[in-house]
Amino acid sequence: MNFLITKIIQTLLAVLGLIPRTWSNKIASQLGRIWFALDRSHRHIALNNMKVAFGVEKTESERNQLAREAFKNIVRIPFEVAWSIRLSDKQYSNIFEIKGLSHLKKVQKRGKGALLLTAHTGNWELLPFVTRYIEHPVNIVYKPVKAQIADDFIYQLRTRFGAQMIPKKRSMRRILHSLQRNECIGILFDQDPGRANGSYADFFG
């Protein structure tokens, strides 16, 4: 049964990957609009965050538009992932520009490992490709998905360029050992781990 569902997911992505990007962007845009209109809970969270971030700098209409665009971008992710799976390494290199690797190499020369910190901006699922260009092993801290089939698929997607995955729960020991081996640790740090597992940062002042 799991094998069948995995094949269905792979087939679906293969089909999505065949859709021209101009079309997929339009489809994602419309689906994002529908999601924004129907999902009252997440819409409220998004609008509240926009108000915290911009206050009176932007009007209510402008904040609504930004929140709506955020929903569209999230819907665009599976379309872009499906498209990216079909790319060769050479095509990746021609499409994506990677800046700042010289800074990472300076850090790696110290022999203490490196923390690669980023947030859920753009399409973060394309980031594992960067591991092709990093000379030291890369480990990505992640939160496993409850549905095992989905988790297995995401795991394969994120490790296809050589990265290793570290489940977030009880991850500190593995993180420290990886840093001691001068490896890199990738962390999407804009999630709330709870006060027992992290430090509160008053981001807006």
mmCIF file of C-alpha atoms in Angstrom:
data_model
loop_
_atom_site.group_PDB
_atom_site.id
_atom_site.type_symbol
_atom_site.label_atom_id
_atom_site.label_comp_id
_atom_site.label_asym_id
_atom_site.label_seq_id
_atom_site.Cartn_x
_atom_site.Cartn_y
_atom_site.Cartn_z
ATOM 1 C CA MET A 1 0.000 0.000 0.000
ATOM 2 C CA ASN A 2 2.802 2.429 0.954
ATOM 3 C CA PHE A 3 4.625 1.580 -2.257
ATOM 4 C CA LEU A 4 1.485 2.357 -4.273
ATOM 5 C CA ILE A 5 0.941 5.715 -2.565
ATOM 6 C CA THR A 6 4.607 6.630 -3.082
ATOM 7 C CA LYS A 7 4.270 5.840 -6.787
ATOM 8 C CA ILE A 8 1.129 7.979 -6.989
ATOM 9 C CA ILE A 9 2.980 10.911 -5.402
ATOM 10 C CA GLN A 10 5.920 10.454 -7.774
ATOM 11 C CA THR A 11 3.591 10.262 -10.764
ATOM 12 C CA LEU A 12 1.714 13.378 -9.635
ATOM 13 C CA LEU A 13 4.977 15.313 -9.296
ATOM 14 C CA ALA A 14 6.123 14.064 -12.680
ATOM 15 C CA VAL A 15 2.906 15.402 -14.221
ATOM 16 C CA LEU A 16 3.205 18.730 -12.374
ATOM 17 C CA GLY A 17 6.790 18.995 -13.579
ATOM 18 C CA LEU A 18 5.630 18.865 -17.190
ATOM 19 C CA ILE A 19 3.436 21.936 -16.817
ATOM 20 C CA PRO A 20 5.137 25.028 -18.311
ATOM 21 C CA ARG A 21 6.219 27.398 -15.546
ATOM 22 C CA THR A 22 4.078 30.249 -16.861
ATOM 23 C CA TRP A 23 1.019 28.008 -16.552
ATOM 24 C CA SER A 24 1.992 26.563 -13.164
ATOM 25 C CA ASN A 25 2.471 30.089 -11.776
ATOM 26 C CA LYS A 26 -1.035 31.030 -12.911
ATOM 27 C CA ILE A 27 -2.512 27.835 -11.437
ATOM 28 C CA ALA A 28 -0.678 28.370 -8.139
ATOM 29 C CA SER A 29 -1.867 31.976 -8.062
ATOM 30 C CA GLN A 30 -5.518 30.958 -8.391
ATOM 31 C CA LEU A 31 -5.199 28.132 -5.852
ATOM 32 C CA GLY A 32 -3.501 30.524 -3.438
ATOM 33 C CA ARG A 33 -6.379 32.967 -3.766
ATOM 34 C CA ILE A 34 -8.891 30.201 -2.995
ATOM 35 C CA TRP A 35 -6.841 28.984 -0.004
ATOM 36 C CA PHE A 36 -6.580 32.532 1.371
ATOM 37 C CA ALA A 37 -10.333 33.006 1.036
ATOM 38 C CA LEU A 38 -11.329 29.679 2.647
ATOM 39 C CA ASP A 39 -8.713 29.126 5.376
ATOM 40 C CA ARG A 40 -9.896 31.597 7.990
ATOM 41 C CA SER A 41 -7.480 30.411 10.710
ATOM 42 C CA HIS A 42 -4.250 30.773 8.727
ATOM 43 C CA ARG A 43 -5.515 33.952 7.069
ATOM 44 C CA HIS A 44 -5.983 35.493 10.516
ATOM 45 C CA ILE A 45 -2.439 34.475 11.544
ATOM 46 C CA ALA A 46 -0.951 35.906 8.354
ATOM 47 C CA LEU A 47 -2.820 39.202 8.629
ATOM 48 C CA ASN A 48 -1.928 39.568 12.294
ATOM 49 C CA ASN A 49 1.748 38.969 11.504
ATOM 50 C CA MET A 50 1.611 41.568 8.746
ATOM 51 C CA LYS A 51 0.149 44.065 11.200
ATOM 52 C CA VAL A 52 2.911 43.354 13.725
ATOM 53 C CA ALA A 53 5.569 43.660 11.022
ATOM 54 C CA PHE A 54 4.378 46.823 9.281
ATOM 55 C CA GLY A 55 2.009 48.569 11.671
ATOM 56 C CA VAL A 56 0.877 51.831 10.102
ATOM 57 C CA GLU A 57 3.616 51.744 7.444
ATOM 58 C CA LYS A 58 1.200 49.900 5.165
ATOM 59 C CA THR A 59 -2.545 50.178 4.800
ATOM 60 C CA GLU A 60 -4.895 47.326 5.624
ATOM 61 C CA SER A 61 -5.384 46.760 1.900
ATOM 62 C CA GLU A 62 -1.624 46.537 1.321
ATOM 63 C CA ARG A 63 -1.206 44.102 4.202
ATOM 64 C CA ASN A 64 -4.025 41.948 2.815
ATOM 65 C CA GLN A 65 -2.341 41.877 -0.577
ATOM 66 C CA LEU A 66 1.017 40.840 0.921
ATOM 67 C CA ALA A 67 -0.634 38.056 2.933
ATOM 68 C CA ARG A 68 -2.464 36.837 -0.164
ATOM 69 C CA GLU A 69 0.835 36.760 -2.099
ATOM 70 C CA ALA A 70 2.394 34.689 0.707
ATOM 71 C CA PHE A 71 -0.333 32.070 0.283
ATOM 72 C CA LYS A 72 0.296 32.015 -3.472
ATOM 73 C CA ASN A 73 4.023 31.510 -2.936
ATOM 74 C CA ILE A 74 3.460 28.529 -0.647
ATOM 75 C CA VAL A 75 1.169 26.904 -3.237
ATOM 76 C CA ARG A 76 3.872 27.526 -5.848
ATOM 77 C CA ILE A 77 6.394 25.373 -3.918
ATOM 78 C CA PRO A 78 5.161 21.889 -5.007
ATOM 79 C CA PHE A 79 5.001 23.065 -8.631
ATOM 80 C CA GLU A 80 8.588 24.324 -8.438
ATOM 81 C CA VAL A 81 9.783 21.174 -6.676
ATOM 82 C CA ALA A 82 8.179 19.037 -9.387
ATOM 83 C CA TRP A 83 9.882 21.178 -12.027
ATOM 84 C CA SER A 84 13.248 21.039 -10.259
ATOM 85 C CA ILE A 85 13.278 17.232 -9.995
ATOM 86 C CA ARG A 86 13.566 17.052 -13.778
ATOM 87 C CA LEU A 87 16.665 19.287 -13.865
ATOM 88 C CA SER A 88 20.205 17.984 -14.295
ATOM 89 C CA ASP A 89 23.086 19.351 -12.205
ATOM 90 C CA LYS A 90 24.203 21.460 -15.169
ATOM 91 C CA GLN A 91 20.731 22.951 -15.582
ATOM 92 C CA TYR A 92 20.613 23.744 -11.867
ATOM 93 C CA SER A 93 23.963 25.530 -12.129
ATOM 94 C CA ASN A 94 22.757 27.566 -15.090
ATOM 95 C CA ILE A 95 19.512 28.619 -13.401
ATOM 96 C CA PHE A 96 20.512 29.269 -9.788
ATOM 97 C CA GLU A 97 23.217 31.666 -8.622
ATOM 98 C CA ILE A 98 24.877 30.948 -5.287
ATOM 99 C CA LYS A 99 26.582 33.854 -3.530
ATOM 100 C CA GLY A 100 28.713 34.027 -0.388
ATOM 101 C CA LEU A 101 30.381 30.593 -0.397
ATOM 102 C CA SER A 102 33.724 32.282 0.242
ATOM 103 C CA HIS A 103 32.475 33.334 3.689
ATOM 104 C CA LEU A 104 31.503 29.756 4.486
ATOM 105 C CA LYS A 105 34.893 28.424 3.397
ATOM 106 C CA LYS A 106 36.625 30.895 5.755
ATOM 107 C CA VAL A 107 34.535 29.576 8.633
ATOM 108 C CA GLN A 108 35.242 25.956 7.675
ATOM 109 C CA LYS A 109 39.011 26.585 7.818
ATOM 110 C CA ARG A 110 38.642 27.098 11.583
ATOM 111 C CA GLY A 111 37.709 23.421 11.894
ATOM 112 C CA LYS A 112 34.748 23.998 14.212
ATOM 113 C CA GLY A 113 31.919 23.432 11.781
ATOM 114 C CA ALA A 114 29.367 25.990 10.624
ATOM 115 C CA LEU A 115 25.742 26.844 11.280
ATOM 116 C CA LEU A 116 23.742 27.656 8.142
ATOM 117 C CA LEU A 117 20.747 29.675 9.341
ATOM 118 C CA THR A 118 17.836 30.643 7.127
ATOM 119 C CA ALA A 119 14.076 31.090 7.285
ATOM 120 C CA HIS A 120 10.994 29.848 5.470
ATOM 121 C CA THR A 121 11.387 32.384 2.658
ATOM 122 C CA GLY A 122 11.080 31.696 -1.047
ATOM 123 C CA ASN A 123 11.203 28.001 -1.880
ATOM 124 C CA TRP A 124 13.289 26.509 0.916
ATOM 125 C CA GLU A 125 12.899 23.023 -0.571
ATOM 126 C CA LEU A 126 15.373 24.015 -3.305
ATOM 127 C CA LEU A 127 18.107 24.862 -0.776
ATOM 128 C CA PRO A 128 19.526 21.292 -0.457
ATOM 129 C CA PHE A 129 21.014 21.739 -3.938
ATOM 130 C CA VAL A 130 23.593 24.081 -2.368
ATOM 131 C CA THR A 131 25.160 21.043 -0.681
ATOM 132 C CA ARG A 132 26.693 20.186 -4.069
ATOM 133 C CA TYR A 133 28.981 23.197 -3.665
ATOM 134 C CA ILE A 134 29.972 22.779 -0.015
ATOM 135 C CA GLU A 135 33.131 20.755 0.510
ATOM 136 C CA HIS A 136 32.130 19.530 3.968
ATOM 137 C CA PRO A 137 29.150 17.296 4.836
ATOM 138 C CA VAL A 138 25.861 19.118 5.405
ATOM 139 C CA ASN A 139 23.245 18.107 7.965
ATOM 140 C CA ILE A 140 19.736 19.567 7.956
ATOM 141 C CA VAL A 141 17.704 19.774 11.168
ATOM 142 C CA TYR A 142 14.057 19.064 10.362
ATOM 143 C CA LYS A 143 10.714 18.268 11.909
ATOM 144 C CA PRO A 144 9.485 14.875 10.648
ATOM 145 C CA VAL A 145 6.014 14.776 9.132
ATOM 146 C CA LYS A 146 3.517 12.639 11.060
ATOM 147 C CA ALA A 147 2.393 10.766 7.939
ATOM 148 C CA GLN A 148 5.220 8.269 7.383
ATOM 149 C CA ILE A 149 4.748 8.056 3.614
ATOM 150 C CA ALA A 150 4.954 11.841 3.241
ATOM 151 C CA ASP A 151 7.938 11.957 5.599
ATOM 152 C CA ASP A 152 9.798 9.302 3.592
ATOM 153 C CA PHE A 153 9.199 11.190 0.358
ATOM 154 C CA ILE A 154 10.327 14.538 1.813
ATOM 155 C CA TYR A 155 13.398 12.814 3.283
ATOM 156 C CA GLN A 156 14.389 11.485 -0.150
ATOM 157 C CA LEU A 157 13.733 14.887 -1.716
ATOM 158 C CA ARG A 158 15.987 16.724 0.741
ATOM 159 C CA THR A 159 18.832 14.203 0.723
ATOM 160 C CA ARG A 160 19.094 13.689 -3.036
ATOM 161 C CA PHE A 161 22.098 16.030 -3.279
ATOM 162 C CA GLY A 162 24.007 14.444 -0.403
ATOM 163 C CA ALA A 163 22.680 16.197 2.709
ATOM 164 C CA GLN A 164 21.943 14.214 5.863
ATOM 165 C CA MET A 165 18.833 14.773 7.970
ATOM 166 C CA ILE A 166 18.703 15.243 11.756
ATOM 167 C CA PRO A 167 15.243 14.976 13.376
ATOM 168 C CA LYS A 168 14.611 18.032 15.556
ATOM 169 C CA LYS A 169 13.640 16.122 18.693
ATOM 170 C CA ARG A 170 16.698 15.400 20.904
ATOM 171 C CA SER A 171 18.966 16.678 18.159
ATOM 172 C CA MET A 172 21.544 18.574 20.237
ATOM 173 C CA ARG A 173 23.973 15.668 20.665
ATOM 174 C CA ARG A 174 24.074 14.936 16.919
ATOM 175 C CA ILE A 175 24.414 18.652 16.118
ATOM 176 C CA LEU A 176 27.398 19.038 18.460
ATOM 177 C CA HIS A 177 29.080 15.889 17.147
ATOM 178 C CA SER A 178 28.613 17.112 13.560
ATOM 179 C CA LEU A 179 30.147 20.492 14.400
ATOM 180 C CA GLN A 180 33.087 18.769 16.064
ATOM 181 C CA ARG A 181 33.690 16.947 12.778
ATOM 182 C CA ASN A 182 33.735 20.363 11.013
ATOM 183 C CA GLU A 183 30.446 19.645 9.267
ATOM 184 C CA CYS A 184 27.666 22.122 8.458
ATOM 185 C CA ILE A 185 24.310 22.304 10.203
ATOM 186 C CA GLY A 186 21.392 23.802 8.273
ATOM 187 C CA ILE A 187 18.558 25.171 10.404
ATOM 188 C CA LEU A 188 15.301 26.915 9.489
ATOM 189 C CA PHE A 189 15.249 29.025 12.631
ATOM 190 C CA ASP A 190 11.942 30.895 12.319
ATOM 191 C CA GLN A 191 9.881 28.308 14.175
ATOM 192 C CA ASP A 192 8.749 28.390 17.795
ATOM 193 C CA PRO A 193 10.341 25.427 19.631
ATOM 194 C CA GLY A 194 8.665 26.369 22.923
ATOM 195 C CA ARG A 195 10.373 28.043 25.864
ATOM 196 C CA ALA A 196 11.712 24.710 27.143
ATOM 197 C CA ASN A 197 13.719 24.162 23.958
ATOM 198 C CA GLY A 198 14.736 27.636 22.831
ATOM 199 C CA SER A 199 15.239 31.290 23.652
ATOM 200 C CA TYR A 200 12.587 33.896 22.930
ATOM 201 C CA ALA A 201 13.770 36.608 20.537
ATOM 202 C CA ASP A 202 11.847 39.886 20.373
ATOM 203 C CA PHE A 203 12.400 40.137 16.624
ATOM 204 C CA PHE A 204 10.660 43.494 16.098
ATOM 205 C CA GLY A 205 12.572 45.467 18.705
#
